[in-house]
């Protein structure tokens, strides 16, 4: 039986946190890609969470496969809304996502080595109405013993 790696634990934690959002209630939160123009109207708002970039650096030296390393993972959190007043719906979704993820900057994974997380950037992706899309860059910092991640 294998244990889940830290990047999967972080992504799953983000998904689980966003599934708990209730204002607005996010109907679909997943790590699996989907086509927003093909999902049911009842699945909006919808969110896709995927890892974009991971960077690592050595923070302490030691023998081979020892010492500590620090990593930074940027996740793309794509949000989709459908309807009228798209600017309002986008803003409402952005606020809900930011509030939920900011409630616990360790994402419940402090004991796993997560040291901080923060929303870095919000981008509006052009789409034709009645759909609207945003992409949030969400960064998570962690450190670990070399050879364990």
Coordinates of C-alpha atoms in Angstrom, one line a residue:
X1 CA 0.0 0.0 0.0
X2 CA 1.5 3.3 -1.0
X3 CA 1.0 6.6 0.8
X4 CA -0.2 9.6 -1.0
X5 CA 2.5 12.1 -1.9
X6 CA 2.4 15.6 -0.5
X7 CA 1.5 17.4 -3.8
X8 CA -1.6 15.1 -4.0
X9 CA -2.4 15.7 -0.4
X10 CA -2.3 19.5 -0.9
X11 CA -4.4 19.3 -4.0
X12 CA -7.0 17.1 -2.3
X13 CA -7.0 19.5 0.7
X14 CA -7.7 22.4 -1.6
X15 CA -10.6 20.5 -3.3
X16 CA -12.1 19.4 0.1
X17 CA -11.9 23.0 1.5
X18 CA -13.6 24.3 -1.6
X19 CA -16.3 21.6 -1.5
X20 CA -17.3 23.1 1.9
X21 CA -18.0 26.6 0.5
X22 CA -21.7 27.4 0.8
X23 CA -22.0 31.0 -0.3
X24 CA -22.1 30.6 -3.2
X25 CA -22.3 26.8 -3.0
X26 CA -19.7 25.5 -5.5
X27 CA -21.6 22.6 -7.2
X28 CA -18.6 20.9 -8.8
X29 CA -15.0 20.8 -7.5
X30 CA -12.6 18.4 -9.1
X31 CA -9.0 17.7 -10.1
X32 CA -10.2 16.0 -13.3
X33 CA -10.4 18.3 -16.4
X34 CA -13.8 18.9 -17.8
X35 CA -15.3 21.0 -20.6
X36 CA -17.3 23.8 -18.9
X37 CA -19.6 24.3 -21.9
X38 CA -20.7 20.6 -21.7
X39 CA -21.5 20.3 -18.0
X40 CA -25.0 20.6 -16.7
X41 CA -26.3 24.1 -15.6
X42 CA -26.8 22.6 -12.1
X43 CA -23.0 22.0 -11.9
X44 CA -22.2 25.8 -11.8
X45 CA -20.3 27.3 -10.3
X46 CA -17.6 24.8 -11.0
X47 CA -14.0 24.7 -10.0
X48 CA -11.0 22.8 -11.4
X49 CA -7.8 22.4 -9.3
X50 CA -4.6 21.4 -10.9
X51 CA -0.9 21.8 -10.2
X52 CA 0.8 24.3 -12.5
X53 CA 4.4 24.7 -11.3
X54 CA 6.7 23.2 -8.6
X55 CA 10.0 24.6 -7.6
X56 CA 12.4 23.2 -5.0
X57 CA 15.6 24.3 -3.3
X58 CA 18.0 22.9 -0.7
X59 CA 17.8 24.6 2.6
X60 CA 20.2 22.4 4.6
X61 CA 23.0 20.2 3.5
X62 CA 23.8 16.7 4.7
X63 CA 24.9 13.3 3.5
X64 CA 23.3 12.0 0.3
X65 CA 19.5 11.7 0.7
X66 CA 19.7 13.7 4.0
X67 CA 19.1 17.4 4.8
X68 CA 16.0 19.5 4.2
X69 CA 14.5 20.9 1.1
X70 CA 11.9 23.6 0.5
X71 CA 9.3 23.5 -2.2
X72 CA 6.8 25.9 -3.7
X73 CA 3.9 24.6 -5.7
X74 CA 1.6 26.9 -7.6
X75 CA -1.9 25.5 -8.2
X76 CA -4.2 26.8 -10.9
X77 CA -7.7 27.1 -9.5
X78 CA -10.1 27.7 -12.4
X79 CA -13.6 28.9 -11.6
X80 CA -16.5 28.8 -14.0
X81 CA -19.8 30.6 -13.6
X82 CA -22.9 30.7 -15.8
X83 CA -25.8 33.1 -16.0
X84 CA -26.3 36.8 -16.2
X85 CA -24.4 39.5 -14.3
X86 CA -21.2 37.6 -15.0
X87 CA -18.9 40.1 -13.4
X88 CA -20.9 39.9 -10.1
X89 CA -20.9 36.1 -10.3
X90 CA -17.1 36.0 -10.9
X91 CA -16.4 38.4 -8.0
X92 CA -18.6 36.4 -5.7
X93 CA -16.8 33.2 -6.6
X94 CA -13.3 34.8 -6.2
X95 CA -14.2 36.1 -2.8
X96 CA -15.6 32.7 -1.7
X97 CA -12.5 30.8 -2.9
X98 CA -10.1 33.3 -1.3
X99 CA -12.0 33.4 2.0
X100 CA -12.1 29.6 2.2
X101 CA -8.4 29.0 1.4
X102 CA -7.3 31.8 3.6
X103 CA -9.1 30.4 6.7
X104 CA -6.2 27.9 7.3
X105 CA -3.0 28.9 5.6
X106 CA -1.6 25.4 6.3
X107 CA -4.5 23.7 4.6
X108 CA -4.8 21.3 7.5
X109 CA -1.3 19.9 6.5
X110 CA 1.0 21.6 9.0
X111 CA 2.1 18.3 10.3
X112 CA 3.0 17.2 6.7
X113 CA 5.4 20.2 6.2
X114 CA 3.1 22.9 4.7
X115 CA 4.5 26.2 6.0
X116 CA 2.3 28.8 4.2
X117 CA -0.2 29.3 1.4
X118 CA -1.5 32.4 -0.4
X119 CA -3.5 33.5 -3.3
X120 CA -1.0 35.2 -5.8
X121 CA -3.0 36.3 -8.8
X122 CA -6.4 36.4 -10.3
X123 CA -6.9 36.4 -14.0
X124 CA -10.2 36.8 -16.0
X125 CA -10.2 34.4 -18.9
X126 CA -12.2 35.7 -21.9
X127 CA -15.3 33.6 -22.7
X128 CA -18.6 34.2 -24.5
X129 CA -21.7 34.6 -22.3
X130 CA -23.4 33.0 -20.6
X131 CA -20.1 31.5 -19.3
X132 CA -17.4 33.3 -17.4
X133 CA -14.0 31.9 -16.3
X134 CA -11.3 33.0 -13.8
X135 CA -8.0 31.5 -13.0
X136 CA -6.5 31.9 -9.5
X137 CA -2.8 31.2 -8.9
X138 CA -2.6 29.7 -5.4
X139 CA 0.9 29.1 -4.0
X140 CA 1.7 26.6 -1.3
X141 CA 5.1 26.5 0.4
X142 CA 6.4 23.4 2.2
X143 CA 9.6 21.8 3.5
X144 CA 10.6 18.2 3.9
X145 CA 13.4 15.8 4.7
X146 CA 15.3 14.9 1.5
X147 CA 14.2 11.6 0.2
X148 CA 10.7 11.7 1.7
X149 CA 8.7 13.5 -1.0

